PDB file of C-alpha atoms and ligand atoms in Angstrom:
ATOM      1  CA  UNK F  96      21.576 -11.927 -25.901  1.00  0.00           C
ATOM      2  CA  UNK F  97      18.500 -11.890 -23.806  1.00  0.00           C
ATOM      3  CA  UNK F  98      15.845 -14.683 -25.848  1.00  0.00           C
ATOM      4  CA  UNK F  99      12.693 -11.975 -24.654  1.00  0.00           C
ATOM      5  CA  UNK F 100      11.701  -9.556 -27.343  1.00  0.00           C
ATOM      6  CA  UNK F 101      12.671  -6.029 -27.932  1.00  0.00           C
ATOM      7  CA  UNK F 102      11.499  -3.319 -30.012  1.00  0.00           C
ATOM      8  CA  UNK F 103      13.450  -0.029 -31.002  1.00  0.00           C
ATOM      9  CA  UNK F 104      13.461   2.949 -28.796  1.00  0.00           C
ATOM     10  CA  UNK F 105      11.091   5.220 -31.325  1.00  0.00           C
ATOM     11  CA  UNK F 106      10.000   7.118 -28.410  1.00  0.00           C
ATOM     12  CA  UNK F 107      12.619   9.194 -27.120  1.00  0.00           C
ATOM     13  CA  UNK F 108      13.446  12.525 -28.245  1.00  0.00           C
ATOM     14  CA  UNK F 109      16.185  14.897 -27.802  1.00  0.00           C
ATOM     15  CA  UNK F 110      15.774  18.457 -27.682  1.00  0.00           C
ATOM     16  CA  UNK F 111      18.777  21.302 -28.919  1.00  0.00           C
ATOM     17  CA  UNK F 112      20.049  22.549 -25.705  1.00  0.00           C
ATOM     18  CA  UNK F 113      18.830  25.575 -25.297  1.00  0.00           C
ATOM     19  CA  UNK F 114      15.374  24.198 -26.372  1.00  0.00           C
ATOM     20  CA  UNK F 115      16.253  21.613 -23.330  1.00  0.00           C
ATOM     21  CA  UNK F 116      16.774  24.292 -20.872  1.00  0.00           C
ATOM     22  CA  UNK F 117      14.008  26.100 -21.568  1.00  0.00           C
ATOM     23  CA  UNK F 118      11.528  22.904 -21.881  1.00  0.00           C
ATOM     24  CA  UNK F 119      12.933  22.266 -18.296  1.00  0.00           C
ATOM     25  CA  UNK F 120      12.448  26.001 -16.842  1.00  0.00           C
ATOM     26  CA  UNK F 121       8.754  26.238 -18.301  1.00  0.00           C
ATOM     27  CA  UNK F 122       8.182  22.490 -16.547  1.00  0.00           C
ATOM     28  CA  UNK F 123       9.863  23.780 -13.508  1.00  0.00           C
ATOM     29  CA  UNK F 124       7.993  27.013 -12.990  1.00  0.00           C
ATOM     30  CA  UNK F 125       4.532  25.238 -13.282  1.00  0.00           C
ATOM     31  CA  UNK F 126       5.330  22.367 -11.148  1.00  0.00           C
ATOM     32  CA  UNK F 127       6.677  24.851  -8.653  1.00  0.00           C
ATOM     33  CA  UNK F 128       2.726  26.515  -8.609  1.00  0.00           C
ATOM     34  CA  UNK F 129       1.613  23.326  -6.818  1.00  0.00           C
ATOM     35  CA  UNK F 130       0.512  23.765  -3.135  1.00  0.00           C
ATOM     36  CA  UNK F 131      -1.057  21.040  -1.221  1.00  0.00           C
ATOM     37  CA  UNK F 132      -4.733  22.214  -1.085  1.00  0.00           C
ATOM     38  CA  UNK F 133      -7.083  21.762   2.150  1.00  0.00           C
ATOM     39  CA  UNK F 134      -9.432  24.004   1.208  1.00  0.00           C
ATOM     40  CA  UNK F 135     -11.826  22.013  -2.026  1.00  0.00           C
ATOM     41  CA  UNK F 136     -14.661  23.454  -3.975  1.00  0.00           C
ATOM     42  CA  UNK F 137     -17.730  20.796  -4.467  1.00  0.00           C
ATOM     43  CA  UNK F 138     -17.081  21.355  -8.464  1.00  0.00           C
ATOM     44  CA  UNK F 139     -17.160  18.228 -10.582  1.00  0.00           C
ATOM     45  CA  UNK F 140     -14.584  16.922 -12.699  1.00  0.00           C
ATOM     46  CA  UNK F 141     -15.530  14.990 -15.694  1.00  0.00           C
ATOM     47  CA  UNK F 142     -13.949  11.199 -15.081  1.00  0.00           C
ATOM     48  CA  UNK F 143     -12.307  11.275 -18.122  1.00  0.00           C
ATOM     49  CA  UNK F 144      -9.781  13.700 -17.010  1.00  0.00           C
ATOM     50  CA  UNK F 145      -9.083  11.618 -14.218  1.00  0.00           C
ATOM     51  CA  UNK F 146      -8.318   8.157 -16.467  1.00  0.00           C
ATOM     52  CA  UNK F 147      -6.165  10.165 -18.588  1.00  0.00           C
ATOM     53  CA  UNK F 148      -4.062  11.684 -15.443  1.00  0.00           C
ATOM     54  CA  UNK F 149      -4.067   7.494 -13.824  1.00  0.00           C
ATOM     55  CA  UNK F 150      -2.654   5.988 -17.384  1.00  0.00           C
ATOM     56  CA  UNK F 151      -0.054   9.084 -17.152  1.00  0.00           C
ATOM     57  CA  UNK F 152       0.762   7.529 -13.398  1.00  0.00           C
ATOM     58  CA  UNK F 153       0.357   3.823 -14.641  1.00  0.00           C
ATOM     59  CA  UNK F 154       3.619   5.162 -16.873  1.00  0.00           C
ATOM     60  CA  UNK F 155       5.420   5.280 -13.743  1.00  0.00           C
ATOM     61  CA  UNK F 156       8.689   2.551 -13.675  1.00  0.00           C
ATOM     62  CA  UNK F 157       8.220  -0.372 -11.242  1.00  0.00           C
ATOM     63  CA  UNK F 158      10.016  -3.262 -10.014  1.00  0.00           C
ATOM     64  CA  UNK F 159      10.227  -5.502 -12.541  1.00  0.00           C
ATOM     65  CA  UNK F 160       7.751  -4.143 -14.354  1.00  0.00           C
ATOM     66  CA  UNK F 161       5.304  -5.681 -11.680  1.00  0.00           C
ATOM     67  CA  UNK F 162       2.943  -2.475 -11.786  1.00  0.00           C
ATOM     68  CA  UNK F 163       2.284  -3.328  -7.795  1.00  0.00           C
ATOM     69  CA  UNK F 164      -0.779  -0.693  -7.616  1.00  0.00           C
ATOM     70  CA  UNK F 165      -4.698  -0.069  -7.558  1.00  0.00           C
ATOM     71  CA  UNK F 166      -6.230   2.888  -7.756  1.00  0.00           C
ATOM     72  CA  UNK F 167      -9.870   3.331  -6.174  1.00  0.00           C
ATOM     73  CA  UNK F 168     -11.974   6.334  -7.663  1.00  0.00           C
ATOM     74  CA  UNK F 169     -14.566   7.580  -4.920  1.00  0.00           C
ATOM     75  CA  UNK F 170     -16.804   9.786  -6.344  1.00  0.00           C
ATOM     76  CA  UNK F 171     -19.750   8.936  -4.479  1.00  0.00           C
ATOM     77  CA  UNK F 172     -21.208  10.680  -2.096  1.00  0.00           C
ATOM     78  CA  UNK F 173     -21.821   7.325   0.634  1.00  0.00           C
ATOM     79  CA  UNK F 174     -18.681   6.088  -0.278  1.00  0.00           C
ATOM     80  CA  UNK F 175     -17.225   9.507   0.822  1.00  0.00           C
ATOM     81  CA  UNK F 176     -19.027   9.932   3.418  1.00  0.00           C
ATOM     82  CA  UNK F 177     -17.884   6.440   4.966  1.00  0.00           C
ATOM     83  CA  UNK F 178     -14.388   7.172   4.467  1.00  0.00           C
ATOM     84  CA  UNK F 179     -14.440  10.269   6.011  1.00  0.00           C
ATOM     85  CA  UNK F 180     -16.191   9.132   9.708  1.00  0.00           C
ATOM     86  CA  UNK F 181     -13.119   6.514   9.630  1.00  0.00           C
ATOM     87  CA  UNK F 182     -10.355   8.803   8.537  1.00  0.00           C
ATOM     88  CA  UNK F 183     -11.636  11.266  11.742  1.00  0.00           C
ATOM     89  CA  UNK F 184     -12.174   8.519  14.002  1.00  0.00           C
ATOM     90  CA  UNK F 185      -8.489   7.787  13.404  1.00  0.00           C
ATOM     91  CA  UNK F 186      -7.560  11.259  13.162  1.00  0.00           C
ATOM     92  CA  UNK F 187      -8.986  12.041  16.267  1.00  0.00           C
ATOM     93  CA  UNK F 188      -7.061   9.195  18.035  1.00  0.00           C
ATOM     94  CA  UNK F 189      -3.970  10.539  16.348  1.00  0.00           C
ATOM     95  CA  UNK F 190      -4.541  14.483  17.448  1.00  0.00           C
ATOM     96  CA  UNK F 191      -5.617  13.700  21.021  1.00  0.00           C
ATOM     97  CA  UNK F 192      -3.415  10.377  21.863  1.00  0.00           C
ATOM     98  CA  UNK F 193      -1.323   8.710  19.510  1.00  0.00           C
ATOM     99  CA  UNK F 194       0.871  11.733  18.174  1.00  0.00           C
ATOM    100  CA  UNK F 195       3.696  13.218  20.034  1.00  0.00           C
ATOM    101  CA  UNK F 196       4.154  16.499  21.343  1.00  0.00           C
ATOM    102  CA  UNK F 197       7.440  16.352  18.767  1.00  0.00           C
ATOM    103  CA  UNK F 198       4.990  15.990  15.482  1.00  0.00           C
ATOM    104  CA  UNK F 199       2.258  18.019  16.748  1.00  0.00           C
ATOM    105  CA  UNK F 200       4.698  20.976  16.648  1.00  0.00           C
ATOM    106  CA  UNK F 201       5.942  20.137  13.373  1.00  0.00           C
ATOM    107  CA  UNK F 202       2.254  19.821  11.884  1.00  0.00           C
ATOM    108  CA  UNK F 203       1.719  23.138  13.658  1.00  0.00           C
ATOM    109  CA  UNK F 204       3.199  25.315  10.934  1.00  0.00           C
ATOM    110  CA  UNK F 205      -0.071  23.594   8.593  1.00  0.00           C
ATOM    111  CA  UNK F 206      -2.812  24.252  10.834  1.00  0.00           C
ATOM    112  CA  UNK F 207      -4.225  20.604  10.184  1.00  0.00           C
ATOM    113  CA  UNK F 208      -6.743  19.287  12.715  1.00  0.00           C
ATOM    114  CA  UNK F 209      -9.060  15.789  12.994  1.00  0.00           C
ATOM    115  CA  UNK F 210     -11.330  17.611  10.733  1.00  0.00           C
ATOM    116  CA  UNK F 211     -11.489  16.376   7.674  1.00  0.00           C
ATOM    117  CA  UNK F 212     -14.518  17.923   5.648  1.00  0.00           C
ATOM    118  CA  UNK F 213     -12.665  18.372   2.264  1.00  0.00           C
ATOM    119  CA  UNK F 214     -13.275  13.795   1.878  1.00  0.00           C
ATOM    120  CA  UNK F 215     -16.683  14.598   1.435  1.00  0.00           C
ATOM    121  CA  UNK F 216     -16.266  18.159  -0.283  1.00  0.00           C
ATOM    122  CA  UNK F 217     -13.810  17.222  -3.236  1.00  0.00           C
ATOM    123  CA  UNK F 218     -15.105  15.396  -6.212  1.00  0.00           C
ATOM    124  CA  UNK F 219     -12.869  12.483  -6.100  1.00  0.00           C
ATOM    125  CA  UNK F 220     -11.062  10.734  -3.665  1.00  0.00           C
ATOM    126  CA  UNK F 221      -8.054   8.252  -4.504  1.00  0.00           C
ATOM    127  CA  UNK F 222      -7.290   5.641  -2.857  1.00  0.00           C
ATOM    128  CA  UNK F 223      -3.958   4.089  -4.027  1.00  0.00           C
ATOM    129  CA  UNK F 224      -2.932   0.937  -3.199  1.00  0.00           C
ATOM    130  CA  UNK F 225       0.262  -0.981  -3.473  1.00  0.00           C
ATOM    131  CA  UNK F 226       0.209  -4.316  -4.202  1.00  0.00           C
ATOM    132  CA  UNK F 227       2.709  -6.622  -1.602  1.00  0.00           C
ATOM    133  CA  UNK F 228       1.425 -10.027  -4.779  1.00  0.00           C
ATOM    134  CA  UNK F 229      -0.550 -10.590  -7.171  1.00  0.00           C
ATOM    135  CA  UNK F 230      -2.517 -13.916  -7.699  1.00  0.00           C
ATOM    136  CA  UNK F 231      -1.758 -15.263 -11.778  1.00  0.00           C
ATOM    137  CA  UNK F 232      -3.799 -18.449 -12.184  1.00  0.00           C
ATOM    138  CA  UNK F 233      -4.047 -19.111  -8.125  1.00  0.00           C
ATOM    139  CA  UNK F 234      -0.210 -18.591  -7.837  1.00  0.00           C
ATOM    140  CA  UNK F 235       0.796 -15.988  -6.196  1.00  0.00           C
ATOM    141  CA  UNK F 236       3.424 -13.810  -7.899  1.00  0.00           C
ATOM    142  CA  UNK F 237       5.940 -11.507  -5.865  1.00  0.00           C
ATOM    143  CA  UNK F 238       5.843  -8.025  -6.034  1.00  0.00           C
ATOM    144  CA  UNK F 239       9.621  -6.408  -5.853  1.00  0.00           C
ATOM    145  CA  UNK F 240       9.819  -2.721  -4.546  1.00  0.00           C
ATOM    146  CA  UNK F 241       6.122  -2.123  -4.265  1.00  0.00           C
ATOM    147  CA  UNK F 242       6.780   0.861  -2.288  1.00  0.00           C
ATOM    148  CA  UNK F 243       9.809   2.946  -4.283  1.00  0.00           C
ATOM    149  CA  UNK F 244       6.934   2.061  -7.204  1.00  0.00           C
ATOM    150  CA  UNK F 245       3.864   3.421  -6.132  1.00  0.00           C
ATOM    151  CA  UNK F 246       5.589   6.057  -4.914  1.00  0.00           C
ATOM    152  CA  UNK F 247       6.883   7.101  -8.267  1.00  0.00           C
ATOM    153  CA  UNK F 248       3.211   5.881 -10.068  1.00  0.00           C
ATOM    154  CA  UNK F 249       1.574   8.548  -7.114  1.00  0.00           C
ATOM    155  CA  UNK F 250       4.461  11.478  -7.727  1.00  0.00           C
ATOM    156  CA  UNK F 251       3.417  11.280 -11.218  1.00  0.00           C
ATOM    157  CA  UNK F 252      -0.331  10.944 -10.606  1.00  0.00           C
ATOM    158  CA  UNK F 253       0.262  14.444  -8.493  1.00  0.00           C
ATOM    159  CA  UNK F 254       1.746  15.900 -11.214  1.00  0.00           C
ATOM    160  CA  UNK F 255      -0.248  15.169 -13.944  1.00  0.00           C
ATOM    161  CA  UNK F 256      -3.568  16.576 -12.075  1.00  0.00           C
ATOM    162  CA  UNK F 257      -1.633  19.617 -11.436  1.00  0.00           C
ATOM    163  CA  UNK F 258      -0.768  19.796 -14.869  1.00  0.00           C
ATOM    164  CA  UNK F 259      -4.711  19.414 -15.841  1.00  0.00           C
ATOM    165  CA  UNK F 260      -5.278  22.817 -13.450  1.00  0.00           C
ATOM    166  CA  UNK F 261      -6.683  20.379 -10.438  1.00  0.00           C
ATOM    167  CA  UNK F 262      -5.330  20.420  -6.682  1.00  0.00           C
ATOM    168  CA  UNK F 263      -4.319  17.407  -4.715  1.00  0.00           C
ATOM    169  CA  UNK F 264      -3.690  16.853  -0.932  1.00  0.00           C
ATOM    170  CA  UNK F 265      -2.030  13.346  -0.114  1.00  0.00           C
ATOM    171  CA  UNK F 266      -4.213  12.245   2.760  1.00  0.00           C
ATOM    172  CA  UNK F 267      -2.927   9.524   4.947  1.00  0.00           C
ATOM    173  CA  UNK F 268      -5.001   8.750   7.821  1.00  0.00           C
ATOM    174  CA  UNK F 269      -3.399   6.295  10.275  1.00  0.00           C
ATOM    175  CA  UNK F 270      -3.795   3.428  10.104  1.00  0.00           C
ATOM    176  CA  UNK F 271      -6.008   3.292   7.331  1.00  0.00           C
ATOM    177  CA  UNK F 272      -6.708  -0.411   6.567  1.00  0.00           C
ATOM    178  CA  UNK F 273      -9.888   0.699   7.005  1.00  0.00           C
ATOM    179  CA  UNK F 274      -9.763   1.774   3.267  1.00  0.00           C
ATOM    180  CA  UNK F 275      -9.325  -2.539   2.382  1.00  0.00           C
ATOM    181  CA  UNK F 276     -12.701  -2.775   3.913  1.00  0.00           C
ATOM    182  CA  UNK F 277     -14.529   0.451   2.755  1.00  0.00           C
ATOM    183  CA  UNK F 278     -13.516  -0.364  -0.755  1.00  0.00           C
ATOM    184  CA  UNK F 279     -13.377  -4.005  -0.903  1.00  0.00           C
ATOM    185  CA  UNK F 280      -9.574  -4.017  -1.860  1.00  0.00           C
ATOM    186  CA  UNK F 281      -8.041  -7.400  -0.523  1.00  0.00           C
ATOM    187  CA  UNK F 282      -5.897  -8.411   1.755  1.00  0.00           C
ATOM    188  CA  UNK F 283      -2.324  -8.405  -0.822  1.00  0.00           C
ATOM    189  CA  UNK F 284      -3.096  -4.645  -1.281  1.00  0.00           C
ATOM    190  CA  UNK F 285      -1.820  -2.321   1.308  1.00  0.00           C
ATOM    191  CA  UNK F 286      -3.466   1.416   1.643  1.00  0.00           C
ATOM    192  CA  UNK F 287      -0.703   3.720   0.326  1.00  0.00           C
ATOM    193  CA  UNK F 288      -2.365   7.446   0.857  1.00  0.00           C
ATOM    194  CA  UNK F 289      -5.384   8.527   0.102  1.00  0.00           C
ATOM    195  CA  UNK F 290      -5.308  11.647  -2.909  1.00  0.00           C
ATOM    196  CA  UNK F 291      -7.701  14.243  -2.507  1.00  0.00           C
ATOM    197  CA  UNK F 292      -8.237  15.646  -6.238  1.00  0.00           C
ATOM    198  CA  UNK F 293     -10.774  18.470  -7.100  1.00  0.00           C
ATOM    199  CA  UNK F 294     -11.014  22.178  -7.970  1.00  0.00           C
ATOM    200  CA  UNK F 295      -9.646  24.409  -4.616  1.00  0.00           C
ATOM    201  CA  UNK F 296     -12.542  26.210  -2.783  1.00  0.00           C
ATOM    202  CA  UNK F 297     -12.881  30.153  -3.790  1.00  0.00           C
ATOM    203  CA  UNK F 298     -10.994  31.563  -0.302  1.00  0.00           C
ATOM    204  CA  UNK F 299      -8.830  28.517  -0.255  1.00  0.00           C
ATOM    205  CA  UNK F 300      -5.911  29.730   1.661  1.00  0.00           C
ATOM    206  CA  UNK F 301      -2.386  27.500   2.063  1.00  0.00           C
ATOM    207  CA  UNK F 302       0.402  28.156   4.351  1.00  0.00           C
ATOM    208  CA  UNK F 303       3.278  30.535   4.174  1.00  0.00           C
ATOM    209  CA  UNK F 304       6.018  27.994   3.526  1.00  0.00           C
ATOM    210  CA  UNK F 305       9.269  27.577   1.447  1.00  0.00           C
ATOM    211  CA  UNK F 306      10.941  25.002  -0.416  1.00  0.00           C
ATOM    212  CA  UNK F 307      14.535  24.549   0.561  1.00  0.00           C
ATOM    213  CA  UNK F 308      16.973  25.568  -1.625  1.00  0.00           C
ATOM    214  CA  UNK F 309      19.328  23.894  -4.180  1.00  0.00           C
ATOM    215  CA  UNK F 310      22.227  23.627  -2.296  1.00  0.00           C
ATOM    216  CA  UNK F 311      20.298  22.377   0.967  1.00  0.00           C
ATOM    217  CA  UNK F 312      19.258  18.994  -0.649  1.00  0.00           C
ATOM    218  CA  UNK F 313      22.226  18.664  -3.425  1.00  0.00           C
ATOM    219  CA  UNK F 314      25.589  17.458  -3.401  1.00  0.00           C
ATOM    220  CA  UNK F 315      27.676  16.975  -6.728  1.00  0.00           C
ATOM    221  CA  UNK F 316      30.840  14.254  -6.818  1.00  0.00           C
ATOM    222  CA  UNK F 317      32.293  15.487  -9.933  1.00  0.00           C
ATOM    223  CA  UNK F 318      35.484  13.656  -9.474  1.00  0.00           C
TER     224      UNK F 318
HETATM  225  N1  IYR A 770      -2.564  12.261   9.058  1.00  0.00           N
HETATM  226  C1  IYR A 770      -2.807  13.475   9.799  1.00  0.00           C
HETATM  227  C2  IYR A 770      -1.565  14.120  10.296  1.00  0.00           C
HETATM  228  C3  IYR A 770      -0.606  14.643   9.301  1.00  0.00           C
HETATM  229  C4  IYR A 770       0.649  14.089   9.239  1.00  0.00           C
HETATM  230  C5  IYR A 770       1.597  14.595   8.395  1.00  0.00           C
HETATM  231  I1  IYR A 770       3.468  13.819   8.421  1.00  0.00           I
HETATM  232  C6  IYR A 770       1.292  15.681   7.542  1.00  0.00           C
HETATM  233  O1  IYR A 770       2.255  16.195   6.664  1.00  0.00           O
HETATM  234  C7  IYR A 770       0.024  16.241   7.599  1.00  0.00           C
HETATM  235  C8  IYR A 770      -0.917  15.711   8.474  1.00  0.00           C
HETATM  236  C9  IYR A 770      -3.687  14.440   8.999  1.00  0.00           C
HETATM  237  O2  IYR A 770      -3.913  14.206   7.812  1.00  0.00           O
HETATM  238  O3  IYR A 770      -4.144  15.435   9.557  1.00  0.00           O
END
């Protein structure tokens, strides 16, 4: 018998099957809407809506229940402004130099470029960071799968503003330490990806892409 506390599951509910299926149907049809937006309107979003989709994302299950992430919320315009010259800086390295000939053709197909206009278009930018420690009392504490966590805590984060009618693009300028120093984030915190999160732009256009199916990305071991 573990000596911790516990409390009774009150939480969890089951559905009648059919009521299960269709729950899951209706969920999958409207995540299955989201497309990774480029294109972003200048339209605010009140903050509110964007607390309520980070406490869905702080749900997220982590390693030990460490909760190894930060989220910076860039709505201003300096701020934004900032993190876009260093994003391109890096972005141009990464067009021009650093990338090879193998990625560039498999970026081709989503007609991204250096440009990066939309980190100074969108409303919000967010910065998630995962957490390698944290420091309880001057000790510091380890972190245990900090990645597999904020990975889950971001999925979720995703999800939620698509749920809210908002488009996302997961940025991730590389390197971006740059982001530690922009935002003042220190040293134990690692930049994860950078969320773009705002209304899409009028014309926004996406590309003409397909999800794999099913059987491409299953396999069942029923015995
Ligand atoms: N970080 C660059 C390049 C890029 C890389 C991948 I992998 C993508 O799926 C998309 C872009 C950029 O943001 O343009």
């Amino acid at each position: 018998m573990s000596d911790y506390p516990t409390i009774p599951l009150e939480t969890f509910r089951e559905y009648p099957l059919e009521e299960m299926r269709a729950r899951l149907k209706a969920f999958y049809e409207d995540v299955n809407r989201r497309r990774t937006v480029r294109d972003f309107s200048d339209r605010p979003v009140p903050r509110d809506v964007i607390e309520t989709a980070l406490r869905a994302a702080s749900t997220a299950p982590s390693g030990a229940n460490m909760q190894p992430w930060h989220f910076a919320v860039v709505s201003g315009p300096e701020t934004k402004r900032k993190i876009r010259e260093a994003a391109e800086a890096e972005e141009r390295e990464f067009y021009g130099h650093r990338a090879s000939e193998e990625w560039l053709a498999a970026l081709a197909p989503l007609g991204t470029d250096a440009d990066k206009p939309f980190l100074e278009t969108a409303p919000y930018l967010i910065a998630v960071f995962l957490q390698k420690f944290s420091e309880e009392e001057g000790e510091k504490v380890k972190h245990y799968y900090p990645v597999e966590s904020t990975g889950l805590a971001t999925g979720i984060l995703i999800t939620a503003l698509h749920h809210a009618g908002l488009a996302t693009l997961t940025h991730t300028p590389s390197p971006m330490k740059f982001l530690n120093q922009i935002l003042g984030r220190p040293s134990n915190e690692r930049p994860f990806l950078l969320l773009v999160v705002g209304y899409p732009a009028e014309d926004a256009t996406v590309p003409d892409i397909t999800r794999k199916p099913l059987d491409e990305f299953t396999s069942f071991i029923d015995d």
